[in-house]
């Protein structure tokens, strides 16, 4: 991990070069900026670019390093652990969540630097799942509004996707043509066709044709540990360059520890640690975009005279209703050589069970093809089957014949699943997050259904010696947005009910998780929040 | 099965070292793994002996004169306190979990056989690990440590990640290995680019 400040002295890394830089506007700590944004991932990165483009003075902080993919990202699983939030979090509850590489990024660009690029939209009804489908919560946002922002971010990321997408309302074409589906994806396709259900090439955030200084995807297959060719369209190589060009400052290796508030309860700026010292940046507005663990952790640690239980936590909901996706999988051995290390890991998808409501549980799930790298797959094998020794070596020698299907399964919000502060502190003196998580009955019914379905599908595709793994993916919730201060932390625009110049803009505001990967929804929501903030600022008061 | 897999004879990812599949940062990172094996800094002599025996049980390499080093890299993770982001509530912090876990494993072996874990033959070491996996332990050193979680999610996970993070293991399983800037062209089943491993047909079943 680099500990070298790279966004400093008016320069920031040029992410399309091996060692170049671009000019960057710099603000003094004593200068009261319009927006101090904590986090530069799917939420904070989009917001920083759009607010800077709207003319606001903007400083965005990230606890992680500012990488240049071409020279910093190795084709090596162990080296690339530098991209994850590997600082300890205490994880308990009946189904304790795995953090680190599983769901948490720590670099400029956030988790999008190592996401698997799956960019699916929510089903429209999910924005009113309580009213229309009888479970979860309604979003205070209309699906048609969200869909205009899905369009916007899909263009911004040049998503490659199929001409015809089988599920949901009609939509325009994806900006880039679909990629050829790899052998691992065709296993899903053959299984779906055998069972008579739809499948599609997965819309993914890696370019299928040149774009600016990014070359088309070369199918090297290391997407989950950082793309070294810039084909992947992450926040790091899309919105961050936009933010810098528009005059935002990015502060890398800058860990925000506390949001300061005045006697009236309004935010005045952020305390951050950088280069071995604590600093204070003054700001007219503070946006917290640290994702579902760090956002509640920061708010709970930001007590003040008007916020004795943590910032925006008057109703005790900060850190509550933390969600994951169930990420169970079925794996099997094929006679064919699949060589699933080639190409992005999930090139084929079926959303059949997201759009089919005749089932014995609430919510839905998407099924995707898989292509784990060797150390990752070996870890899954040993932790789930207990296989060791020569037995494990022989199982791993079938690596090129393996195929797998994995779900992104909707987990219902539950107040008991939460983030709190522990009594232990980290090396900066900040309390560690203590997380409690357990599945509910509905969540278990969903994974039972999914495992049965995936077994059927994988068998139909010709796989044998099936085995299952369980696990979680993604984080959502923790600071949900809602219709009123009694049952949510922020309003529909991401503004805290109890602090009118504090905003939250990341996955933590999601009231429900849906059955798809959340990054596209987080980005679309951030693009929407940026426009609402801009409109409000311009409206005559 | 006691003989090692031999599915990809003659394939060595390191043959691509100077090809378009390997870039500078990857050569640097993997080169250090191959040539700068860390010295023991964290574990003491007894812990080290138990750790080495544990590595030899989970990833045995009897056929190799020059086996993939595992214990030194795990020691380095501990020395540098490179945590994984998750501390399960029922486990102590990483370094303490390994120290106490290795001591409990050794104590369990003594309890069962009268000899230390490192002094046992492979099949006896496997039998002790099976006890951990079945949560059937007797040594008082376990206290509140959960044996199965410790065995699978702390010990075994780290050891297999270290093994399959090494080029020799990539060659063993026919993985393409590093692939930047050159990736792959042929993505469909049973097709391979000329820089990918060739699978021996007699080993297919």
XYZ file of C-alpha atoms in Angstrom:
746
model
C 0.000 0.000 0.000
C 1.326 3.383 -0.902
C 1.568 5.862 1.935
C 2.724 8.655 -0.339
C 0.416 11.663 -0.674
C -0.230 12.066 -4.367
C -2.969 14.690 -4.476
C -1.071 17.615 -3.069
C 0.604 20.903 -3.988
C -1.902 21.629 -6.716
C -1.373 18.343 -8.593
C -3.219 15.031 -8.620
C -2.427 11.750 -10.400
C -3.354 11.452 -14.055
C -4.999 8.032 -13.824
C -4.514 7.374 -17.526
C -0.730 7.653 -17.255
C 1.968 5.636 -15.497
C 3.430 8.581 -13.585
C 1.841 11.789 -14.832
C -0.307 14.302 -13.021
C -3.021 16.850 -13.704
C -3.534 20.273 -12.152
C -5.773 20.387 -9.087
C -7.354 23.355 -7.355
C -6.406 23.520 -3.651
C -8.295 25.005 -0.742
C -6.906 26.040 2.644
C -8.317 24.422 5.768
C -9.312 27.885 6.959
C -11.257 28.606 3.781
C -14.912 27.735 4.264
C -15.720 25.521 1.269
C -19.246 24.940 0.025
C -19.004 21.159 0.400
C -16.692 18.850 2.328
C -17.384 15.320 1.084
C -16.217 12.314 3.089
C -15.549 9.459 0.677
C -14.882 9.301 -3.073
C -16.662 6.102 -4.088
C -19.910 5.451 -5.935
C -21.714 8.121 -3.889
C -19.073 10.709 -3.002
C -17.214 10.542 -6.316
C -20.303 11.213 -8.417
C -21.389 13.989 -6.082
C -17.953 15.655 -6.054
C -17.896 15.814 -9.852
C -21.418 17.120 -10.248
C -21.224 19.692 -7.443
C -17.900 21.006 -8.745
C -19.362 21.185 -12.255
C -22.264 23.185 -10.810
C -19.753 25.705 -9.501
C -19.565 24.816 -5.817
C -16.212 24.850 -4.043
C -15.702 21.193 -3.148
C -13.145 19.152 -1.224
C -13.500 15.372 -1.166
C -11.588 13.238 1.358
C -10.628 9.594 1.061
C -8.908 7.463 3.692
C -7.182 5.480 0.940
C -4.487 6.059 -1.641
C -4.789 7.659 -5.076
C -3.675 4.996 -7.549
C -2.640 5.053 -11.175
C -3.985 1.711 -12.444
C -1.438 1.321 -15.272
C 1.562 1.304 -12.958
C 0.094 0.431 -9.541
C -2.219 -2.521 -10.193
C -0.494 -5.906 -10.403
C -1.984 -9.122 -11.810
C -1.734 -10.558 -8.330
C -4.395 -11.314 -5.740
C -2.222 -10.880 -2.666
C -0.658 -7.581 -3.752
C -4.034 -6.089 -4.607
C -5.322 -6.481 -1.068
C -4.120 -2.892 -0.855
C -7.461 -1.875 -2.389
C -9.584 -3.096 0.531
C -10.672 -1.640 3.841
C -8.704 -4.144 5.921
C -8.727 -2.211 9.178
C -10.509 -4.314 11.774
C -14.220 -4.239 12.311
C -15.745 -6.418 14.966
C -18.331 -8.658 13.341
C -20.940 -10.552 15.338
C -24.512 -11.784 15.272
C -25.920 -15.097 14.086
C -24.616 -14.542 10.529
C -21.542 -12.360 11.027
C -20.583 -10.416 7.898
C -17.179 -10.754 6.256
C -15.711 -7.333 5.453
C -12.462 -6.383 3.701
C -12.210 -7.789 0.190
C -15.824 -8.922 0.377
C -17.428 -5.486 0.328
C -15.208 -2.594 1.387
C -12.818 -0.458 -0.611
C -10.200 1.933 0.682
C -8.767 4.000 -2.144
C -9.813 6.979 -4.209
C -12.771 5.648 -6.207
C -13.875 3.456 -3.304
C -15.245 -0.020 -3.869
C -15.799 0.684 -7.571
C -12.050 0.184 -8.058
C -12.539 -3.517 -7.271
C -16.213 -4.080 -8.073
C -17.110 -6.773 -10.583
C -18.706 -4.132 -12.827
C -22.212 -5.609 -12.828
C -24.504 -2.651 -13.469
C -28.155 -3.682 -13.163
C -31.097 -1.402 -12.479
C -33.599 -1.894 -9.701
C -36.946 -3.327 -10.736
C -39.335 -0.319 -10.774
C -41.709 -1.857 -8.205
C -38.861 -2.132 -5.669
C -39.016 1.615 -5.076
C -42.488 0.958 -3.608
C -41.987 -2.577 -2.362
C -44.084 -2.009 0.783
C -47.056 -0.583 -1.124
C -46.921 -2.757 -4.221
C -45.267 -6.000 -3.135
C -46.044 -6.108 0.589
C -42.546 -6.184 2.121
C -39.661 -3.915 3.067
C -40.047 -0.167 2.752
C -40.992 2.346 0.098
C -38.345 4.732 -1.190
C -39.237 8.439 -1.054
C -38.249 8.569 -4.734
C -40.297 7.767 -7.821
C -38.868 5.029 -10.034
C -39.191 7.165 -13.166
C -36.978 9.825 -11.610
C -34.414 7.145 -10.746
C -34.585 5.787 -14.275
C -33.575 9.094 -15.798
C -30.506 8.999 -13.531
C -29.763 5.380 -14.420
C -29.640 6.624 -18.021
C -27.251 9.386 -17.001
C -24.765 7.201 -15.131
C -24.908 4.395 -17.697
C -23.788 6.951 -20.277
C -21.139 8.335 -17.918
C -19.701 4.819 -17.495
C -20.193 3.728 -21.142
C -21.900 0.526 -20.009
C -21.637 -2.401 -22.429
C -24.902 -4.287 -22.558
C -27.307 -6.266 -24.712
C -29.513 -4.694 -27.352
C -32.572 -6.336 -25.832
C -32.783 -6.713 -22.066
C -35.456 -9.313 -21.227
C -36.780 -7.886 -17.954
C -38.499 -4.687 -16.882
C -39.809 -1.720 -18.830
C -38.497 -0.920 -22.272
C -35.279 0.990 -22.167
C -32.926 2.603 -24.624
C -29.840 0.869 -25.923
C -26.796 0.568 -23.756
C -24.055 2.991 -24.801
C -21.609 0.248 -25.880
C -22.246 -3.088 -27.579
C -22.240 -6.243 -25.433
C -19.072 -8.272 -24.917
C -18.741 -11.801 -26.234
C -19.992 -14.047 -23.415
C -17.207 -16.285 -22.062
C -17.514 -20.039 -21.503
C -18.432 -19.547 -17.841
C -21.318 -17.304 -18.899
C -22.453 -19.771 -21.554
C -22.871 -22.404 -18.828
C -25.527 -20.123 -17.325
C -27.017 -19.580 -20.771
C -27.281 -23.319 -21.467
C -28.824 -23.932 -18.044
C -31.386 -21.167 -18.555
C -32.310 -22.408 -22.013
C -32.706 -25.975 -20.718
C -35.103 -24.713 -18.037
C -36.939 -22.407 -20.440
C -36.165 -19.108 -18.749
C -34.585 -15.924 -20.095
C -30.930 -15.008 -19.700
C -28.888 -12.067 -20.992
C -25.308 -10.970 -21.451
C -24.693 -8.995 -18.270
C -24.553 -5.200 -18.614
C -21.073 -4.421 -17.327
C -18.916 -1.401 -16.721
C -15.951 -2.258 -18.917
C -15.689 -0.842 -22.398
C -16.183 -3.021 -25.481
C -14.623 -0.341 -27.731
C -12.091 2.435 -27.142
C -13.177 5.373 -25.035
C -10.935 8.384 -24.733
C -7.624 7.138 -23.378
C -9.097 3.803 -22.238
C -8.539 0.755 -24.448
C -11.248 -1.881 -24.860
C -11.357 -4.698 -22.325
C -8.715 -7.383 -23.014
C -10.507 -10.044 -20.918
C -7.613 -10.514 -18.525
C -10.079 -11.458 -15.773
C -8.560 -9.657 -12.778
C -11.476 -7.199 -12.519
C -12.196 -7.961 -8.875
C -8.724 -6.890 -7.802
C -8.436 -3.723 -9.896
C -8.268 -3.213 -13.663
C -4.693 -2.470 -14.772
C -5.666 -1.326 -18.286
C -8.396 1.229 -17.445
C -10.995 -0.650 -19.507
C -13.066 -0.866 -16.347
C -15.039 2.323 -15.925
C -14.771 2.949 -12.208
C -15.293 6.168 -10.288
C -11.480 6.484 -10.225
C -11.207 6.885 -13.999
C -14.555 8.554 -14.789
C -16.017 10.888 -12.176
C -12.753 11.656 -10.330
C -11.061 13.139 -13.440
C -14.285 15.072 -14.073
C -14.264 16.370 -10.494
C -10.641 17.500 -10.776
C -11.224 19.170 -14.145
C -14.181 21.056 -12.675
C -12.127 22.415 -9.780
C -12.766 19.961 -6.934
C -9.897 19.093 -4.617
C -9.346 15.423 -3.723
C -7.423 14.714 -0.505
C -6.023 11.188 -0.509
C -4.894 9.307 2.619
C -7.094 11.652 4.638
C -9.191 9.906 7.284
C -12.075 11.968 8.584
C -12.645 11.196 12.261
C -15.331 13.636 13.304
C -17.838 16.099 11.897
C -17.878 19.262 14.021
C -21.181 20.936 14.904
C -21.965 24.263 16.580
C -24.285 24.966 19.511
C -27.253 25.165 17.149
C -26.443 21.707 15.841
C -25.267 22.758 12.361
C -22.158 21.243 10.798
C -19.126 23.552 10.628
C -16.526 21.271 9.049
C -14.580 18.035 9.433
C -11.612 16.898 11.498
C -9.287 14.726 9.419
C -5.981 12.973 9.885
C -3.428 13.322 7.115
C 0.350 13.071 6.978
C 0.528 12.231 10.670
C -1.446 15.201 11.992
C -5.038 16.204 12.645
C -6.489 19.101 10.654
C -9.842 20.869 10.486
C -11.489 21.824 7.187
C -14.195 24.471 7.456
C -17.270 23.882 5.316
C -20.747 25.313 4.769
C -22.085 21.799 4.100
C -20.784 18.353 4.969
C -21.604 15.243 2.953
C -20.894 11.839 4.470
C -20.318 9.179 1.822
C -18.307 6.486 3.604
C -20.667 3.542 2.906
C -22.716 1.516 5.355
C -20.097 0.934 8.044
C -17.930 4.054 7.976
C -20.825 6.488 7.544
C -22.636 5.384 10.741
C -19.279 5.054 12.499
C -18.378 8.667 11.688
C -21.823 10.009 12.619
C -21.915 8.094 15.909
C -18.450 9.432 16.728
C -19.547 13.023 15.935
C -21.347 13.926 19.099
C -21.952 17.585 19.863
C -24.012 19.779 22.173
C -27.096 19.416 19.991
C -26.347 15.819 19.012
C -25.499 13.991 22.264
C -26.075 10.494 20.808
C -24.221 11.095 17.576
C -24.854 13.349 14.627
C -28.350 13.046 13.120
C -29.092 10.271 15.582
C -31.852 11.865 17.661
C -34.178 8.989 16.788
C -31.526 6.320 17.321
C -31.675 5.099 13.734
C -28.073 5.820 12.691
C -26.444 2.436 12.089
C -29.789 0.584 12.019
C -31.258 -1.574 9.264
C -27.878 -2.565 7.881
C -28.362 -4.893 4.901
C -26.280 -7.207 2.760
C -27.107 -9.365 -0.228
C -27.140 -13.092 0.257
C -24.436 -14.422 -2.046
C -24.931 -18.175 -1.993
C -23.489 -20.165 -4.863
C -23.525 -23.600 -6.433
C -20.399 -24.934 -8.132
C -19.788 -27.952 -10.301
C -17.342 -29.703 -12.611
C -17.833 -29.584 -16.397
C -16.410 -31.987 -18.963
C -15.557 -28.967 -21.098
C -12.609 -26.742 -20.427
C -14.227 -23.541 -19.146
C -11.156 -21.571 -18.003
C -13.281 -19.121 -16.063
C -10.290 -16.879 -15.372
C -10.802 -15.305 -18.800
C -13.032 -12.261 -19.069
C -15.012 -10.401 -16.415
C -16.264 -12.786 -13.715
C -19.989 -12.346 -14.369
C -20.759 -12.097 -18.086
C -24.226 -13.688 -18.026
C -27.229 -13.061 -15.798
C -30.783 -14.150 -15.248
C -33.108 -11.840 -13.366
C -35.964 -14.314 -13.735
C -36.669 -14.492 -9.992
C -36.523 -10.721 -9.612
C -39.495 -10.308 -11.935
C -41.473 -13.494 -11.140
C -43.653 -13.028 -8.058
C -45.069 -16.537 -7.790
C -42.797 -17.791 -5.010
C -42.938 -18.503 -1.286
C -40.853 -15.597 -0.016
C -40.573 -11.815 -0.402
C -37.922 -10.154 -2.525
C -35.936 -11.497 -5.435
C -32.549 -12.547 -6.624
C -30.392 -12.359 -9.712
C -28.201 -15.309 -10.715
C -24.822 -14.677 -12.338
C -22.019 -16.764 -13.805
C -18.721 -16.830 -11.909
C -14.976 -16.733 -12.414
C -13.067 -16.515 -9.131
C -9.280 -16.199 -9.097
C -7.323 -19.130 -7.600
C -6.648 -17.939 -4.037
C -10.197 -16.679 -3.709
C -11.656 -19.969 -4.946
C -9.345 -22.084 -2.784
C -10.416 -20.062 0.269
C -14.085 -20.668 -0.578
C -13.410 -24.400 -1.013
C -11.590 -24.863 2.264
C -13.919 -22.729 4.378
C -17.077 -24.392 3.024
C -16.052 -27.991 2.463
C -13.180 -28.347 4.919
C -11.181 -30.128 2.180
C -7.415 -30.030 2.839
C -4.276 -31.830 1.748
C -3.970 -33.757 -1.519
C -7.759 -33.872 -1.682
C -7.820 -30.072 -1.910
C -4.950 -30.008 -4.410
C -6.855 -32.396 -6.686
C -10.060 -30.404 -6.358
C -8.169 -27.222 -7.211
C -6.558 -28.985 -10.202
C -10.078 -29.040 -11.704
C -10.003 -25.216 -11.689
C -10.225 -24.968 -15.486
C -13.238 -27.302 -15.565
C -15.235 -25.515 -12.874
C -18.376 -23.476 -13.381
C -20.482 -21.688 -10.821
C -23.699 -19.751 -10.353
C -24.126 -17.207 -7.597
C -26.995 -15.063 -6.426
C -27.336 -11.481 -5.424
C -30.288 -12.038 -3.109
C -32.477 -9.420 -1.487
C -32.224 -9.292 2.308
C -35.029 -7.504 4.132
C -34.297 -4.492 6.347
C -34.288 -5.332 10.059
C -33.654 -2.800 12.837
C -31.669 -5.382 14.799
C -28.948 -5.507 12.148
C -26.761 -2.570 13.006
C -23.472 -0.722 13.362
C -22.384 0.558 16.762
C -19.154 1.862 18.257
C -17.047 -0.495 20.345
C -14.941 0.472 23.354
C -11.761 -0.368 21.448
C -10.015 2.262 19.364
C -7.871 2.100 16.230
C -4.378 3.556 15.751
C -5.885 7.026 15.242
C -7.856 6.764 18.477
C -11.195 6.318 16.687
C -13.638 3.739 18.089
C -13.817 0.494 16.067
C -17.133 -0.341 14.448
C -19.004 -3.247 15.994
C -21.455 -4.838 13.583
C -24.300 -7.222 14.348
C -26.031 -9.121 11.583
C -28.389 -12.082 11.276
C -30.640 -13.339 8.488
C -34.383 -13.476 9.031
C -36.736 -16.309 8.105
C -37.613 -14.727 4.753
C -33.932 -14.381 3.891
C -33.410 -18.091 4.565
C -36.434 -19.034 2.477
C -34.935 -17.033 -0.394
C -31.556 -18.768 -0.256
C -33.208 -22.215 -0.010
C -35.189 -21.433 -3.144
C -32.129 -20.055 -4.905
C -29.857 -22.981 -4.045
C -32.429 -25.453 -5.357
C -32.860 -23.437 -8.521
C -29.126 -23.051 -9.145
C -28.570 -26.787 -8.633
C -31.218 -27.510 -11.231
C -29.801 -24.965 -13.630
C -26.180 -26.063 -13.268
C -27.108 -29.739 -13.620
C -29.123 -28.926 -16.739
C -25.983 -27.293 -18.142
C -24.054 -30.524 -17.617
C -22.226 -29.936 -14.334
C -21.513 -32.763 -11.876
C -20.138 -33.099 -8.324
C -22.084 -30.010 -7.220
C -21.323 -28.250 -3.973
C -22.654 -25.102 -2.343
C -21.079 -22.122 -0.657
C -22.781 -19.405 1.310
C -21.800 -15.837 1.988
C -22.792 -12.225 1.650
C -21.999 -9.446 -0.794
C -22.362 -5.661 -0.688
C -23.570 -3.409 2.105
C -26.649 -1.228 2.152
C -28.632 0.722 4.697
C -27.501 2.016 8.072
C -28.793 5.569 7.505
C -31.996 5.068 5.507
C -33.799 7.841 3.702
C -37.527 8.086 4.207
C -40.676 10.149 4.290
C -40.300 11.676 7.753
C -37.946 12.121 10.716
C -39.654 9.463 12.804
C -38.535 6.493 10.717
C -35.488 7.606 8.750
C -32.207 9.518 9.024
C -32.310 11.602 5.827
C -34.975 12.923 3.479
C -35.398 12.110 -0.198
C -32.568 14.479 -1.083
C -30.103 12.904 1.344
C -30.380 15.799 3.809
C -30.383 14.857 7.502
C -33.715 15.580 9.172
C -31.991 16.942 12.277
C -29.110 18.891 10.669
C -29.948 20.932 7.599
C -26.399 21.262 6.246
C -25.482 17.605 6.662
C -26.055 15.202 3.769
C -25.561 11.485 3.330
C -24.910 10.188 -0.158
C -23.924 6.526 -0.417
C -25.377 3.020 -0.100
C -26.273 3.625 3.523
C -29.336 5.686 2.550
C -30.929 2.773 0.648
C -34.175 1.766 2.415
C -34.159 -1.635 0.671
C -31.489 -3.560 -1.204
C -33.258 -5.150 -4.173
C -31.903 -8.282 -5.849
C -29.154 -6.637 -7.881
C -25.652 -5.268 -7.231
C -26.082 -1.825 -5.656
C -23.341 0.309 -7.229
C -25.342 1.574 -10.216
C -28.238 2.534 -7.925
C -25.865 4.313 -5.513
C -24.362 6.268 -8.423
C -27.751 7.128 -9.920
C -29.030 8.274 -6.541
C -25.910 10.407 -6.053
C -26.392 11.999 -9.480
C -29.988 12.766 -8.480
C -29.013 14.192 -5.076
C -26.418 16.428 -6.764
C -29.098 17.887 -9.031
C -31.510 18.454 -6.117
C -28.792 20.200 -4.083
C -27.979 22.421 -7.048
C -31.635 23.273 -7.622
C -32.172 24.114 -3.960
C -29.108 26.345 -3.872
C -30.271 28.226 -6.963
C -33.871 28.617 -5.874
C -34.699 32.071 -4.517
C -34.901 31.775 -0.752
C -5.310 -39.791 -3.115
C -1.735 -39.226 -2.051
C -0.063 -38.467 -5.361
C 0.009 -34.815 -6.441
C -2.021 -33.628 -9.437
C -0.191 -33.634 -12.781
C -2.757 -32.188 -15.126
C -0.562 -29.584 -16.846
C 2.880 -31.131 -17.382
C 5.440 -28.749 -18.817
C 3.361 -25.627 -18.126
C 5.070 -22.886 -16.138
C 3.545 -19.410 -15.850
C 7.056 -18.065 -15.273
C 7.873 -18.883 -18.909
C 5.743 -15.823 -19.720
C 7.857 -13.546 -17.499
C 9.253 -11.556 -20.415
C 6.092 -11.730 -22.524
C 3.294 -9.202 -22.952
C 1.365 -11.061 -20.229
C 3.578 -9.638 -17.479
C 3.934 -5.942 -16.704
C 6.549 -4.229 -14.542
C 4.560 -4.029 -11.314
C 3.635 -7.709 -11.533
C 7.251 -8.736 -12.190
C 8.262 -6.642 -9.194
C 5.641 -8.071 -6.838
C 6.014 -11.713 -7.901
C 9.795 -11.404 -8.119
C 9.911 -10.372 -4.477
C 7.704 -13.329 -3.544
C 10.083 -15.695 -5.335
C 13.405 -14.255 -4.238
C 12.840 -12.419 -0.951
C 11.270 -15.032 1.304
C 10.839 -13.243 4.632
C 12.754 -14.260 7.743
C 10.839 -15.340 10.840
C 10.041 -12.261 12.926
C 6.795 -12.918 14.790
C 6.318 -16.504 15.976
C 8.629 -18.116 18.527
C 10.406 -21.453 17.889
C 7.592 -23.627 19.247
C 4.860 -21.735 17.415
C 6.948 -21.843 14.256
C 7.335 -25.624 14.426
C 3.581 -26.061 14.896
C 2.842 -23.609 12.084
C 5.158 -25.416 9.677
C 3.547 -28.747 10.519
C 0.113 -27.165 10.018
C 1.129 -25.846 6.589
C 2.502 -29.286 5.653
C -0.849 -30.835 6.627
C -3.159 -28.410 4.855
C -0.948 -28.050 1.741
C 1.421 -31.051 1.653
C 4.094 -30.898 -1.066
C 6.004 -34.206 -0.754
C 7.001 -34.193 -4.423
C 8.831 -30.873 -4.317
C 12.499 -30.524 -3.458
C 11.857 -26.812 -3.230
C 8.338 -26.450 -1.819
C 6.315 -23.250 -1.928
C 7.223 -21.447 1.323
C 4.079 -20.886 3.383
C 4.982 -20.331 7.042
C 7.379 -17.405 6.294
C 4.668 -15.448 4.485
C 2.152 -16.047 7.269
C 4.731 -14.926 9.806
C 5.198 -11.757 7.732
C 1.447 -11.063 7.770
C 1.560 -11.278 11.564
C 4.740 -9.222 11.913
C 3.216 -6.447 9.801
C -0.232 -6.958 11.383
C -1.922 -7.074 7.969
C -5.488 -7.686 9.069
C -8.284 -8.817 6.745
C -10.917 -6.280 7.779
C -12.992 -8.741 9.809
C -12.561 -9.715 13.419
C -15.284 -12.175 14.329
C -16.754 -11.245 17.678
C -15.978 -14.642 19.199
C -12.314 -14.452 18.178
C -9.501 -12.350 19.617
C -7.539 -9.962 17.337
C -5.634 -11.696 14.516
C -2.202 -12.041 16.109
C -3.617 -13.333 19.370
C -5.922 -15.733 17.511
C -2.920 -17.295 15.722
C -0.718 -17.465 18.827
C -3.373 -18.934 21.070
C -4.710 -21.132 18.268
C -1.329 -22.705 17.482
C -0.741 -23.325 21.199
C -4.177 -24.933 21.538
C -3.569 -27.089 18.452
C -0.289 -28.314 19.885
C -1.914 -28.937 23.266
C -4.721 -30.874 21.583
C -2.158 -33.113 19.858
C -0.403 -33.764 23.190
C -3.731 -34.437 24.863
C -4.660 -36.997 22.194
C -1.324 -38.618 21.401
C 1.184 -37.612 24.046
C 3.274 -35.879 21.381
C 3.376 -32.365 19.971
C 1.587 -31.604 16.681
C 4.878 -31.067 14.851
C 6.148 -34.493 15.904
C 3.204 -36.386 14.396
C 2.981 -38.196 11.071
C 0.747 -36.672 8.383
C -2.247 -38.921 9.008
C -2.141 -38.232 12.756
C -1.976 -34.492 12.133
C -4.974 -34.824 9.823
C -6.824 -36.685 12.568
C -6.177 -33.863 15.039
C -7.441 -31.285 12.527
C -10.545 -33.418 12.000
C -11.228 -33.076 15.731
C -11.044 -29.305 15.402
C -13.413 -29.387 12.450
C -15.861 -31.516 14.451
C -15.599 -29.142 17.439
C -14.511 -32.199 19.437
C -11.576 -30.861 21.462
C -10.246 -31.690 24.941
C -7.266 -29.451 25.676
C -8.044 -26.718 28.222
C -6.007 -24.248 26.117
C -8.989 -23.788 23.822
C -10.889 -21.834 26.485
C -13.460 -19.874 24.452
C -11.723 -20.240 21.050
C -14.117 -21.770 18.470
C -12.036 -24.666 17.002
C -13.818 -25.068 13.663
C -13.927 -21.365 12.843
C -10.282 -21.056 13.825
C -9.314 -24.076 11.699
C -11.265 -23.131 8.571
C -11.495 -19.352 8.533
C -8.224 -18.365 10.175
C -5.656 -21.151 9.691
C -6.732 -22.933 6.512
C -7.953 -19.871 4.653
C -4.672 -18.000 5.109
C -2.559 -21.043 4.267
C -4.413 -21.923 1.043
C -4.483 -18.276 -0.044
C -0.719 -18.164 0.378
C -0.269 -21.421 -1.570
C -2.572 -20.475 -4.458
C -1.072 -16.992 -4.539
C 2.252 -18.508 -5.667
C 3.281 -19.006 -9.334
C 4.117 -22.676 -8.760
C 0.494 -23.287 -7.727
C -0.781 -21.283 -10.724
C 1.168 -23.614 -12.992
C -0.106 -26.687 -11.126
C -3.777 -25.858 -11.805
C -3.307 -24.474 -15.330
C -4.275 -20.920 -14.388
C -3.221 -18.343 -16.997
C -1.437 -16.298 -14.354
C -0.602 -12.632 -14.802
C -2.264 -11.134 -17.863
C -1.492 -7.481 -18.377
C -1.391 -5.798 -20.760
C -2.069 -8.902 -22.862
C -5.261 -10.670 -21.827
C -7.018 -13.324 -23.869
C -8.692 -13.635 -27.237
C -10.431 -17.029 -27.176
C -13.174 -17.008 -24.562
C -15.330 -19.977 -25.538
C -15.273 -23.494 -24.100
C -12.399 -25.772 -25.089
C -10.544 -22.943 -26.841
C -7.237 -21.617 -25.634
C -4.772 -18.996 -26.704
C -1.279 -20.270 -27.405
C -0.018 -18.676 -24.167
C -2.407 -20.742 -22.038
C -1.780 -24.098 -20.394
C -2.243 -27.298 -22.381
C -4.104 -29.976 -20.457
C -2.800 -33.564 -20.549
C -5.549 -35.797 -21.886
C -4.696 -38.877 -19.838
C -5.348 -36.904 -16.678
C -8.823 -35.782 -17.669
C -10.764 -38.283 -15.572
